[in-house]
XYZ file of C-alpha atoms in Angstrom:
468
model
C 101.319 177.750 99.829
C 102.416 180.948 98.732
C 101.617 182.739 95.633
C 103.124 186.268 94.905
C 102.341 188.358 91.592
C 105.409 190.555 90.869
C 103.866 193.528 88.674
C 105.853 195.566 86.504
C 104.159 198.846 85.475
C 106.334 199.985 82.699
C 105.791 196.619 80.858
C 102.118 196.084 82.435
C 103.405 192.499 83.082
C 102.958 190.351 85.651
C 105.049 187.421 86.809
C 104.662 184.956 89.393
C 106.475 183.490 92.311
C 104.831 180.467 93.312
C 106.024 178.095 96.770
C 105.113 174.945 98.300
C 106.916 172.992 101.079
C 110.202 174.402 99.991
C 109.677 174.219 96.282
C 109.321 177.435 94.242
C 107.950 177.977 90.357
C 108.183 181.022 88.646
C 105.918 181.918 85.896
C 106.865 184.480 82.760
C 109.911 186.072 84.752
C 111.668 189.141 83.928
C 114.736 189.265 82.346
C 116.455 190.666 85.575
C 116.297 187.135 87.893
C 118.092 188.116 90.892
C 115.080 189.112 92.850
C 113.432 185.567 92.301
C 116.391 183.735 93.433
C 116.723 185.926 96.460
C 112.993 185.286 97.426
C 113.500 181.485 97.310
C 116.738 181.905 99.456
C 115.041 183.788 101.962
C 112.631 181.046 102.428
C 115.166 178.491 102.264
C 113.328 177.330 99.257
C 114.665 176.045 96.060
C 113.242 177.076 92.452
C 112.533 173.772 90.553
C 110.265 174.895 87.614
C 110.331 178.118 85.324
C 106.544 177.870 83.510
C 106.435 180.031 80.088
C 102.943 180.833 79.032
C 104.089 181.346 75.517
C 106.965 183.106 73.514
C 106.268 186.548 74.831
C 106.862 189.553 72.089
C 106.414 192.457 74.275
C 109.685 191.492 76.659
C 112.684 189.432 76.945
C 111.865 186.619 79.557
C 114.285 185.621 82.166
C 113.544 181.954 81.765
C 117.298 181.297 80.236
C 119.264 182.972 82.494
C 117.190 181.802 85.551
C 117.906 178.037 84.400
C 121.291 178.810 84.163
C 121.622 180.085 87.826
C 119.708 177.748 89.506
C 119.221 174.841 87.723
C 115.252 175.080 87.451
C 113.547 173.318 84.500
C 111.990 175.660 81.835
C 108.709 174.300 80.665
C 106.745 175.305 77.610
C 103.272 174.179 76.407
C 102.770 171.606 73.296
C 104.243 173.019 70.156
C 107.178 175.012 71.173
C 110.289 175.110 69.784
C 113.565 176.312 71.390
C 117.070 176.639 70.793
C 117.912 175.953 74.427
C 117.002 172.469 77.126
C 113.370 172.996 78.224
C 110.598 170.509 78.718
C 107.898 170.768 75.732
C 104.894 169.616 78.058
C 101.932 167.678 76.956
C 98.239 168.836 77.463
C 96.946 167.913 80.770
C 100.505 166.862 81.985
C 101.034 167.692 85.710
C 103.858 168.811 87.381
C 104.316 168.451 91.598
C 105.573 171.469 93.369
C 106.018 170.549 97.172
C 102.327 169.558 98.107
C 100.210 171.330 95.094
C 100.146 170.459 91.399
C 100.183 172.618 88.245
C 98.482 171.261 85.198
C 99.142 171.976 81.631
C 96.065 173.241 79.570
C 96.931 174.005 76.060
C 95.190 177.045 74.890
C 96.145 177.695 71.331
C 94.882 181.077 69.797
C 97.224 184.374 70.916
C 100.104 181.978 69.625
C 100.281 178.057 68.758
C 102.225 177.475 72.028
C 100.063 179.334 74.209
C 99.536 177.757 77.670
C 97.430 178.125 80.627
C 98.967 176.826 84.193
C 96.279 175.671 86.427
C 97.330 175.361 89.960
C 95.271 172.794 92.439
C 95.654 172.942 96.465
C 96.843 170.057 98.176
C 93.217 168.535 98.052
C 93.308 168.680 94.518
C 91.046 171.580 94.379
C 91.368 174.256 91.596
C 92.611 177.089 93.208
C 94.110 179.604 90.379
C 94.929 179.701 86.608
C 98.033 181.744 85.435
C 96.114 182.433 82.096
C 99.754 184.114 80.234
C 97.977 185.995 77.105
C 94.925 183.704 76.627
C 92.812 185.653 78.896
C 93.516 188.844 80.479
C 91.026 190.675 82.665
C 88.529 192.369 80.347
C 89.989 191.103 77.376
C 91.757 188.183 75.434
C 94.994 187.886 73.623
C 95.305 189.285 70.132
C 95.486 186.720 67.558
C 97.411 188.334 65.120
C 101.004 187.819 66.170
C 101.618 184.278 65.268
C 100.478 184.323 61.896
C 102.573 181.944 59.743
C 102.137 180.211 56.484
C 98.567 179.234 55.849
C 97.514 180.251 59.220
C 95.691 183.971 59.678
C 94.301 185.848 62.214
C 91.081 184.696 62.058
C 92.464 181.067 62.212
C 93.929 182.052 65.277
C 91.049 183.571 66.806
C 89.136 180.650 65.978
C 91.452 178.384 67.980
C 91.061 180.970 70.682
C 87.548 180.743 70.803
C 87.773 176.919 71.100
C 90.636 176.966 73.989
C 88.757 179.705 76.222
C 85.409 177.516 75.643
C 86.657 173.908 76.201
C 89.605 174.879 78.927
C 88.991 177.963 80.546
C 85.264 178.836 80.980
C 84.675 175.102 82.001
C 86.219 175.864 85.416
C 84.807 176.859 88.478
C 83.861 180.465 88.945
C 85.929 180.876 92.255
C 89.157 179.923 90.535
C 91.300 182.975 90.759
C 92.803 184.527 87.018
C 96.231 185.657 87.290
C 97.180 186.974 83.710
C 100.370 188.305 82.136
C 99.295 191.585 81.626
C 96.899 194.455 82.332
C 96.203 197.489 80.940
C 98.838 199.447 79.318
C 100.252 196.364 77.147
C 99.567 195.982 73.457
C 98.981 192.327 73.634
C 95.320 192.698 73.814
C 93.024 196.038 73.312
C 90.908 196.277 76.163
C 92.524 195.353 79.153
C 91.485 195.919 82.883
C 93.438 198.016 85.141
C 93.022 195.219 87.705
C 95.247 192.263 87.781
C 93.847 189.656 89.701
C 90.113 188.431 88.987
C 88.290 185.235 88.977
C 86.873 183.102 86.184
C 83.218 183.975 87.304
C 83.746 187.603 87.286
C 85.115 187.124 83.661
C 82.361 185.332 82.367
C 80.001 188.150 83.540
C 82.487 191.043 82.483
C 84.749 189.942 79.734
C 83.086 190.550 76.092
C 84.801 187.669 74.592
C 83.528 185.162 77.105
C 79.861 185.851 76.754
C 77.959 182.906 76.658
C 75.622 183.601 73.704
C 78.479 184.332 71.340
C 78.866 182.610 68.534
C 82.380 181.614 67.178
C 81.939 183.984 64.074
C 80.774 186.842 66.312
C 84.093 185.909 68.503
C 86.275 186.111 65.768
C 84.745 189.257 64.170
C 85.080 191.096 67.684
C 88.282 189.741 68.662
C 90.130 191.060 65.394
C 88.345 194.273 65.081
C 90.064 197.365 65.944
C 93.420 195.757 66.096
C 96.510 197.956 65.336
C 99.595 196.925 63.722
C 101.782 195.290 66.515
C 104.850 197.376 67.412
C 108.029 196.689 65.316
C 110.124 195.231 68.101
C 107.579 192.378 69.124
C 109.061 189.520 66.331
C 112.615 190.457 67.440
C 111.428 189.995 71.140
C 109.871 186.610 70.364
C 113.100 185.429 68.432
C 115.348 186.038 71.621
C 112.799 184.365 73.882
C 113.148 181.280 71.634
C 117.056 181.325 70.876
C 118.342 182.865 74.157
C 120.214 186.024 74.993
C 123.020 187.458 77.245
C 122.901 187.403 80.558
C 121.445 190.765 82.063
C 124.304 191.377 84.244
C 126.921 191.101 81.507
C 124.897 193.806 79.293
C 124.954 196.086 82.355
C 128.868 195.616 82.607
C 129.456 196.368 79.066
C 126.477 199.292 78.670
C 126.851 201.153 81.953
C 129.845 202.845 80.749
C 130.662 206.860 81.589
C 131.711 209.040 78.765
C 133.204 212.177 79.246
C 131.708 215.454 76.965
C 134.821 214.674 74.629
C 134.138 210.880 74.589
C 130.464 211.068 74.044
C 130.805 213.610 71.391
C 133.399 211.415 69.678
C 131.292 208.252 69.670
C 128.188 210.279 68.632
C 129.925 211.417 65.469
C 131.772 208.325 64.613
C 128.592 205.856 65.112
C 125.115 205.599 63.806
C 124.210 205.319 67.423
C 120.937 207.327 68.748
C 121.457 209.754 71.321
C 118.536 209.067 73.810
C 117.471 211.469 76.226
C 115.458 209.973 79.167
C 115.449 212.814 81.863
C 111.667 214.414 82.285
C 109.937 216.079 79.430
C 110.217 219.431 81.394
C 113.787 219.577 81.646
C 114.456 218.052 78.186
C 112.285 221.093 76.733
C 114.750 223.442 77.946
C 117.477 222.200 76.628
C 118.771 218.853 74.986
C 121.967 217.704 72.857
C 121.033 218.608 68.812
C 119.263 215.562 67.213
C 118.675 213.358 70.501
C 115.600 211.778 71.013
C 113.199 211.947 73.870
C 111.540 209.197 75.670
C 111.461 209.713 79.595
C 112.212 206.612 81.976
C 109.384 207.890 84.166
C 106.522 207.156 81.616
C 105.715 203.738 79.368
C 109.524 204.157 78.554
C 110.628 200.456 76.917
C 107.492 200.111 75.132
C 108.065 203.316 73.653
C 111.949 202.627 72.797
C 110.727 199.252 71.313
C 107.951 201.000 69.350
C 110.007 204.184 68.468
C 113.504 202.718 67.668
C 112.576 199.687 66.574
C 115.728 197.991 66.071
C 117.026 195.922 69.141
C 120.477 196.236 67.398
C 120.507 200.404 67.256
C 123.307 201.408 68.901
C 122.209 203.927 71.913
C 123.825 206.655 73.798
C 122.205 207.741 76.859
C 121.486 211.071 78.414
C 120.260 209.881 81.555
C 119.192 211.438 85.216
C 122.192 210.966 87.455
C 122.349 207.976 89.363
C 119.818 206.246 87.131
C 122.044 204.899 84.466
C 121.847 201.259 85.659
C 117.937 201.328 85.874
C 117.524 202.816 82.215
C 120.230 200.192 80.916
C 117.969 197.511 82.878
C 114.621 198.795 81.498
C 116.033 198.762 77.827
C 117.206 195.186 78.221
C 114.145 194.174 79.488
C 113.078 194.945 75.614
C 115.892 193.414 74.402
C 117.783 196.929 73.312
C 121.405 196.011 74.688
C 123.625 197.910 72.627
C 123.908 200.825 74.836
C 127.329 202.554 74.106
C 127.414 204.108 77.360
C 126.081 207.567 79.186
C 126.950 211.186 79.363
C 128.834 211.593 82.680
C 127.014 214.635 84.536
C 124.227 214.100 82.788
C 123.018 217.164 80.288
C 124.470 219.893 82.625
C 128.020 218.207 81.672
C 127.229 219.169 78.097
C 126.259 222.392 78.831
C 128.726 223.640 81.348
C 131.487 222.431 78.280
C 129.818 225.022 76.113
C 128.586 222.819 73.597
C 126.022 223.339 70.988
C 122.462 222.665 72.554
C 118.958 222.772 71.431
C 115.215 223.629 73.180
C 111.739 222.969 72.338
C 109.070 225.600 72.294
C 106.456 224.553 74.676
C 103.319 226.747 75.132
C 100.133 226.507 77.670
C 96.647 225.057 76.583
C 95.646 228.873 76.699
C 98.232 229.790 74.138
C 97.089 227.304 71.809
C 93.373 228.367 72.268
C 94.843 232.022 70.998
C 96.706 230.489 68.153
C 93.731 228.126 66.867
C 91.538 231.175 66.406
C 94.481 232.223 64.181
C 94.013 229.115 62.348
C 96.650 227.174 63.800
C 97.777 223.522 62.330
C 97.084 220.933 65.652
C 97.943 217.544 65.562
C 97.076 214.970 68.085
C 99.475 212.263 68.810
C 97.167 210.184 71.209
C 95.972 206.604 70.165
C 93.448 206.521 67.881
C 90.728 205.548 70.436
C 91.643 208.361 72.453
C 91.005 210.428 69.561
C 87.868 208.880 68.529
C 86.709 209.473 72.151
C 87.107 213.165 72.315
C 89.423 215.522 70.438
C 90.034 218.886 69.322
C 87.930 220.035 66.422
C 90.422 221.206 64.132
C 92.936 218.357 65.090
C 94.629 215.946 63.047
C 95.162 212.312 64.187
C 98.747 211.166 64.098
C 99.259 208.648 66.515
C 102.989 208.373 67.944
C 102.944 204.683 67.552
C 102.818 205.368 63.611
C 103.906 208.815 63.674
C 106.504 207.598 60.545
C 103.457 207.174 58.513
C 102.284 210.836 59.212
C 105.477 212.680 58.067
C 104.577 214.148 55.088
C 101.358 215.583 56.625
C 103.184 218.081 59.063
C 103.589 221.661 57.604
C 107.301 222.212 56.754
C 107.152 226.142 57.082
C 104.280 226.988 59.267
C 104.362 226.834 63.094
C 102.317 223.591 64.136
C 101.350 222.472 67.402
C 101.321 218.849 69.030
C 99.594 217.440 72.225
C 98.901 214.251 73.589
C 97.059 213.188 76.824
C 99.330 214.864 79.499
C 102.246 216.174 77.877
C 104.650 213.165 77.553
C 104.296 211.722 74.118
C 103.811 215.072 72.439
C 107.530 215.793 73.764
C 108.642 212.595 72.406
C 106.967 213.424 69.062
C 108.390 216.617 68.618
C 111.887 215.326 69.831
C 111.406 213.347 66.838
C 110.006 215.699 64.357
C 112.724 218.160 65.450
C 115.781 215.448 64.565
C 113.962 215.329 61.421
C 114.189 219.050 60.426
C 110.594 220.109 61.599
C 112.080 223.092 63.852
C 108.755 224.546 63.527
C 107.037 222.332 65.905
C 105.561 223.447 69.181
C 104.635 221.277 71.950
C 101.168 222.168 73.912
C 102.257 221.419 77.821
C 99.729 219.342 79.666
C 98.076 217.950 76.724
C 94.503 217.031 76.590
C 94.092 217.442 80.361
C 95.024 221.230 80.221
C 92.961 221.780 76.849
C 89.762 220.695 78.655
C 90.045 223.787 80.956
C 89.836 226.158 77.811
C 87.400 227.271 75.618
C 88.770 225.310 72.566
C 85.950 223.880 70.394
C 85.975 220.066 70.944
C 83.545 217.068 69.696
C 81.392 215.433 72.211
C 82.850 212.471 74.231
C 81.835 209.259 73.451
C 82.752 205.913 74.018
C 84.778 204.381 71.173
C 82.615 200.906 71.252
C 79.663 202.486 70.558
C 80.940 203.638 67.089
C 81.515 200.155 65.988
């Protein structure tokens, strides 16, 4: 028996390759599926099943493409409805895979079709639980993404309580837990950085699995502090239910090099967003006017989804040379397939052509310290929990995720400063504000990590959970 976790850090997502006696199952695959096919072929094995724990909201799964390429059967849990051929399994239905078996455990709560898959070894012993978004390490799935009709998030949280108590916590303590996500995912609020655990460990450490917890307490705690989900989530769910284009076809049509003249023409004759994905230190020095920065070396795809929102939005890319296909692939993972092309030669070709450029003012934390003494406006674009934990006393909280909700708070004439934790998110925020006419925005390089090394007055550090 082989179990491999294939973890994608940008999405904080775990897919799984399971093999037994020449037969393979893939759980929650990424949209680009060739790696799974190659692994199976290299082992002289055949992909038999593709198990989906639920309709994912934060990424486009590869189930449809993988089934088309391999003939494997797609398996969803009870109550799932798809526009493509799939096995809608019954609760406790068993699927044989070589010498092992995988049992369907319907665990509604995160969504109504949410399902865990219990792997039993050749001796019939419970070995591992592929828990999807039902159970994470340190947390459980948020119950507010599948509200429909009369079903509220509190109803879903109640279903989740029952699912965990009757289907998950009854398993032996030594059963390995393989979740769909780790820290950084928007599918939960307190996820661990660890990506593999056990049922026993989670009973001891996961707040939502406390033995003395009542259903009402669970509902209150799981629904407390939930931030609004990113706007692109429902659009990804739709693709995962209805199907999508093969990612290879997306790359063929999107990886189109454009000369400076062609790039400028497309930018001027369409409503395309110019998306600059270079490193933030390069972006601040110079960029195409009106372009938006979201660096490919940060939490790229989820930030694109959260900030650009509409997966059909036309995009023109300014990418580091040689990484264009990687960027297009990562955009497609969250459903953004409408890339019109990329600037050939990257930003330097635009610069060498003598075209107009813009730049961001970026200052050190030491400079900010001086400016604060002169009553400078400071805005913190970290997440609310980060701000609550510790912040500059005079800083206002304007989280990047919800920047649009705070536009009216930024000064129109006076200079103001934005910072995040390390310098990535603040440049994203500054680029968006610049594109909207706030040319008085100034980025603080190094973010809060650098600010800590100054004498800028800050609040006492606290754990946000102690404030509830």
